[in-house]
Amino acid sequence: QVHLAESGGGSVQAGGSLSLSCTASAYVACMGWFRQAPGKRRERVATIYTGGPNTYYAASVKDRFTISEDFAKNTVYLQMNNLRPEDTAMYSCAADRAACGNTLDLYAFRGQGTQVTVSS
């Protein structure tokens, strides 16, 4: 079992920035973030695969969010700039030993989640 420790998040005004980090207790091949707002579908935000490294960004965050990794530390970072009210959601770290899937259920390990709130 791999444990994921998340940090970051919080509240910010629109246009501001926040960062998230997630550290895995052991090596994983893929790490990233999903988010879900009340009443909305869960969305894959950004993931990074150590084998590439290949990165994925949702269209809604591309050019505003940047995912990076320090795989020596089993840690992934998500820098979120120019935040919008629609970015408000619970952000959950996800990791898997094999691949980066498109849905959260494909990830073997998941964090507890951290809230991001963007006010207008």
XYZ file of N, CA and C in Angstrom:
360
model
N 0.832 -1.185 0.000
C 0.000 0.000 0.000
C 0.879 1.251 0.000
N 0.522 2.214 -0.825
C 1.247 3.470 -0.910
C 0.385 4.554 -0.303
N 0.956 5.313 0.595
C 0.231 6.414 1.220
C 0.577 7.715 0.521
N -0.436 8.550 0.275
C -0.245 9.843 -0.361
C -0.500 10.944 0.655
N 0.457 11.850 0.780
C 0.326 12.986 1.692
C 0.215 14.261 0.877
N -0.939 14.893 0.987
C -1.206 16.111 0.226
C -0.989 17.339 1.091
N -0.608 18.426 0.445
C -0.528 19.708 1.135
C -0.823 20.818 0.141
N -1.146 21.960 0.689
C -1.468 23.105 -0.149
C -2.963 23.315 -0.209
N -3.382 24.075 -1.193
C -4.787 24.427 -1.308
C -5.096 25.646 -0.464
N -6.384 25.895 -0.289
C -6.806 27.052 0.482
C -7.738 27.930 -0.311
N -7.785 29.201 0.067
C -8.697 30.148 -0.568
C -7.910 31.300 -1.177
N -8.402 31.767 -2.306
C -7.724 32.857 -3.003
C -8.758 33.586 -3.839
N -8.470 34.818 -4.181
C -9.343 35.555 -5.080
C -9.022 35.211 -6.524
N -9.974 35.424 -7.371
C -9.788 35.156 -8.794
C -8.566 35.904 -9.312
N -7.800 35.196 -10.120
C -6.560 35.759 -10.635
C -5.347 35.414 -9.808
N -5.583 34.880 -8.633
C -4.492 34.530 -7.746
C -3.909 33.161 -8.050
N -2.977 32.752 -7.206
C -2.262 31.486 -7.400
C -2.267 30.661 -6.123
N -2.241 29.375 -6.310
C -2.085 28.418 -5.219
C -1.248 27.268 -5.736
N -0.676 26.530 -4.819
C 0.071 25.350 -5.215
C -0.316 24.178 -4.341
N -0.243 23.007 -4.923
C -0.520 21.755 -4.236
C 0.711 20.867 -4.360
N 0.908 20.032 -3.386
C 1.938 19.016 -3.489
C 1.407 17.702 -2.954
N 1.989 16.648 -3.446
C 1.568 15.303 -3.040
C 2.806 14.419 -3.005
N 3.038 13.798 -1.880
C 4.187 12.922 -1.719
C 3.721 11.499 -1.473
N 4.269 10.605 -2.272
C 3.950 9.188 -2.118
C 4.976 8.519 -1.217
N 4.521 7.527 -0.470
C 5.405 6.836 0.473
C 6.328 5.838 -0.212
N 6.089 5.595 -1.504
C 6.937 4.681 -2.277
C 6.856 5.079 -3.740
N 7.707 4.447 -4.533
C 7.731 4.784 -5.962
C 6.397 4.463 -6.630
N 5.962 5.388 -7.479
C 4.802 5.173 -8.328
C 5.138 5.696 -9.718
N 4.531 5.157 -10.729
C 4.846 5.535 -12.098
C 4.106 6.787 -12.531
N 2.941 6.968 -12.005
C 2.121 8.102 -12.407
C 1.536 8.776 -11.176
N 1.548 10.086 -11.186
C 0.912 10.856 -10.116
C 0.183 12.032 -10.729
N -0.834 12.470 -10.059
C -1.550 13.622 -10.570
C -2.706 14.018 -9.688
N -3.557 14.842 -10.278
C -4.646 15.434 -9.515
C -5.976 15.316 -10.256
N -6.989 15.003 -9.494
C -8.365 15.057 -9.946
C -9.082 16.100 -9.094
N -10.176 16.613 -9.591
C -10.968 17.534 -8.795
C -12.448 17.280 -9.013
N -13.218 17.651 -7.992
C -14.663 17.527 -8.101
C -15.319 18.636 -7.315
N -16.183 19.344 -7.983
C -16.969 20.390 -7.344
C -18.365 19.845 -7.068
N -19.052 20.390 -6.089
C -20.411 19.908 -5.778
C -21.314 19.967 -7.010
N -21.964 18.863 -7.279
C -22.888 18.809 -8.403
C -22.237 18.649 -9.757
N -20.926 18.515 -9.785
C -20.226 18.368 -11.057
C -19.499 17.035 -11.127
N -19.188 16.632 -12.343
C -18.446 15.399 -12.540
C -16.997 15.568 -12.097
N -16.420 14.483 -11.634
C -15.005 14.504 -11.298
C -14.197 14.690 -12.579
N -13.156 15.468 -12.484
C -12.353 15.824 -13.655
C -10.888 15.526 -13.391
N -10.269 14.914 -14.360
C -8.827 14.722 -14.323
C -8.183 16.057 -14.654
N -7.416 16.604 -13.734
C -6.857 17.937 -13.904
C -5.506 17.872 -14.604
N -4.583 17.143 -14.023
C -3.239 17.047 -14.581
C -2.571 15.813 -14.014
N -1.815 15.140 -14.848
C -1.056 13.981 -14.399
C 0.307 13.989 -15.069
N 1.220 13.290 -14.436
C 2.565 13.188 -14.988
C 3.052 11.764 -14.814
N 3.700 11.251 -15.857
C 4.173 9.874 -15.880
C 5.684 9.869 -15.891
N 6.250 9.171 -14.940
C 7.693 9.200 -14.803
C 8.407 8.528 -15.955
N 7.726 7.634 -16.641
C 8.358 6.929 -17.749
C 8.626 7.805 -18.938
N 8.020 8.978 -19.035
C 8.125 9.843 -20.209
C 9.211 10.883 -20.083
N 9.061 11.894 -19.287
C 7.797 12.119 -18.576
C 6.732 12.691 -19.496
N 5.577 12.137 -19.438
C 4.451 12.631 -20.190
C 3.487 13.318 -19.251
N 2.999 14.452 -19.689
C 2.061 15.189 -18.867
C 0.716 15.307 -19.569
N -0.311 15.385 -18.767
C -1.667 15.589 -19.270
C -2.257 16.777 -18.538
N -2.966 17.612 -19.264
C -3.711 18.719 -18.673
C -5.128 18.718 -19.236
N -6.073 18.957 -18.378
C -7.428 19.195 -18.854
C -7.425 20.503 -19.645
N -8.261 20.570 -20.643
C -8.331 21.770 -21.464
C -8.664 22.999 -20.628
N -9.428 22.781 -19.576
C -9.878 23.894 -18.744
C -8.758 24.522 -17.923
N -7.630 23.816 -17.793
C -6.542 24.343 -16.965
C -5.259 24.572 -17.741
N -5.236 24.118 -18.970
C -4.019 24.240 -19.758
C -3.614 25.701 -19.864
N -2.323 25.930 -19.769
C -1.722 27.270 -19.818
C -1.902 28.062 -18.534
N -2.616 27.490 -17.563
C -2.744 28.147 -16.256
C -2.131 27.300 -15.146
N -2.230 25.993 -15.279
C -1.695 25.078 -14.272
C -0.439 24.410 -14.825
N 0.499 24.124 -13.916
C 1.707 23.405 -14.302
C 1.965 22.287 -13.308
N 2.103 21.087 -13.835
C 2.435 19.948 -12.988
C 3.915 19.647 -13.161
N 4.565 19.379 -12.060
C 5.981 19.030 -12.104
C 6.244 17.953 -11.071
N 7.417 17.366 -11.170
C 7.682 16.245 -10.292
C 9.119 16.208 -9.815
N 9.277 15.645 -8.677
C 10.583 15.277 -8.158
C 10.454 13.810 -7.785
N 10.736 12.966 -8.740
C 10.482 11.559 -8.493
C 11.497 10.948 -7.537
N 12.626 11.633 -7.339
C 13.559 11.159 -6.308
C 12.905 11.247 -4.938
N 11.962 12.192 -4.829
C 11.244 12.378 -3.560
C 9.834 11.831 -3.643
N 9.507 11.202 -4.781
C 8.144 10.698 -4.990
C 7.112 11.793 -4.757
N 7.403 12.975 -5.248
C 6.552 14.129 -5.011
C 6.158 14.798 -6.326
N 4.913 15.178 -6.398
C 4.419 15.927 -7.546
C 3.842 17.246 -7.051
N 4.003 18.269 -7.868
C 3.555 19.608 -7.525
C 2.570 20.092 -8.591
N 1.598 20.859 -8.172
C 0.673 21.485 -9.109
C 0.637 22.969 -8.794
N 1.209 23.752 -9.697
C 1.173 25.204 -9.569
C -0.042 25.708 -10.335
N -0.902 26.410 -9.645
C -2.153 26.878 -10.230
C -2.136 28.406 -10.274
N -2.097 28.948 -11.466
C -2.064 30.398 -11.655
C -3.344 30.879 -12.316
N -3.581 32.165 -12.189
C -4.758 32.779 -12.800
C -6.024 31.979 -12.467
N -6.191 31.704 -11.214
C -7.310 30.873 -10.784
C -8.646 31.566 -11.038
N -9.627 30.760 -11.319
C -10.981 31.242 -11.616
C -11.964 30.637 -10.625
N -13.089 31.262 -10.421
C -14.089 30.679 -9.511
C -14.470 29.255 -9.903
N -14.468 28.949 -11.170
C -14.826 27.601 -11.608
C -13.752 26.562 -11.284
N -12.600 27.000 -10.789
C -11.580 26.056 -10.327
C -11.868 25.580 -8.900
N -12.839 26.180 -8.266
C -13.207 25.780 -6.909
C -13.665 24.334 -6.889
N -12.998 23.527 -6.067
C -13.299 22.100 -6.011
C -12.455 21.445 -4.928
N -12.783 20.182 -4.658
C -11.925 19.342 -3.831
C -10.923 18.693 -4.780
N -9.658 18.908 -4.513
C -8.608 18.355 -5.345
C -8.019 17.136 -4.646
N -7.947 16.042 -5.375
C -7.442 14.793 -4.809
C -6.233 14.319 -5.593
N -5.215 13.956 -4.846
C -4.030 13.370 -5.462
C -4.305 11.901 -5.770
N -3.777 11.440 -6.881
C -3.938 10.043 -7.267
C -2.610 9.522 -7.794
N -2.367 8.249 -7.586
C -1.112 7.652 -8.032
C -1.328 6.203 -8.420
N -0.483 5.739 -9.316
C -0.568 4.346 -9.734
C 0.809 3.853 -10.121
N 1.028 2.570 -9.928
C 2.335 1.992 -10.243
C 2.510 1.687 -11.727
N 1.401 1.719 -12.474
C 1.497 1.255 -13.852
C 1.319 2.355 -14.896
N 0.248 3.119 -14.797
C -0.073 4.049 -15.884
C -0.926 5.194 -15.385
N -1.082 6.180 -16.254
C -1.948 7.310 -15.972
C -3.277 7.096 -16.673
N -4.295 6.767 -15.911
C -5.609 6.551 -16.486
C -6.417 7.831 -16.522
N -7.542 7.759 -17.204
C -8.363 8.950 -17.370
C -9.370 9.144 -16.253
N -9.636 8.093 -15.519
C -10.603 8.191 -14.436
C -9.970 7.755 -13.123
N -10.486 8.309 -12.039
C -9.882 8.087 -10.730
C -9.911 6.622 -10.319
N -10.896 5.898 -10.758
C -10.995 4.493 -10.351
C -9.866 3.648 -10.919
N -9.116 4.182 -11.878
C -7.989 3.449 -12.449
C -6.704 3.621 -11.641
N -6.758 4.463 -10.651
C -5.580 4.717 -9.835
C -5.661 3.901 -8.549
N -4.584 3.209 -8.254
C -4.593 2.318 -7.095
C -4.556 3.084 -5.780
N -4.006 4.295 -5.807
C -3.800 5.034 -4.560
C -4.370 6.446 -4.701
N -5.027 6.887 -3.642
C -5.687 8.195 -3.682
C -5.505 8.907 -2.363
N -5.380 10.231 -2.424
C -5.257 11.012 -1.214
C -6.612 11.384 -0.649
N -6.571 12.049 0.485
C -7.816 12.437 1.158
C -8.493 13.619 0.490
N -7.720 14.434 -0.172
C -8.272 15.607 -0.842
C -7.965 16.884 -0.082
N -7.856 17.956 -0.834
C -7.632 19.272 -0.241
C -8.504 20.284 -0.993
N -9.099 21.185 -0.257
C -10.058 22.113 -0.847
C -9.350 23.318 -1.448
N -9.790 23.676 -2.630
C -9.360 24.912 -3.279
C -10.606 25.753 -3.524
N -10.594 26.969 -3.021
C -11.737 27.863 -3.181
C -11.269 29.165 -3.800
N -11.902 29.530 -4.892
C -11.553 30.759 -5.597
C -12.769 31.669 -5.599
N -12.610 32.831 -5.034
C -13.721 33.773 -4.958
C -13.597 34.834 -6.046
N -14.758 35.312 -6.466
C -14.756 36.305 -7.558
C -14.635 37.721 -7.015
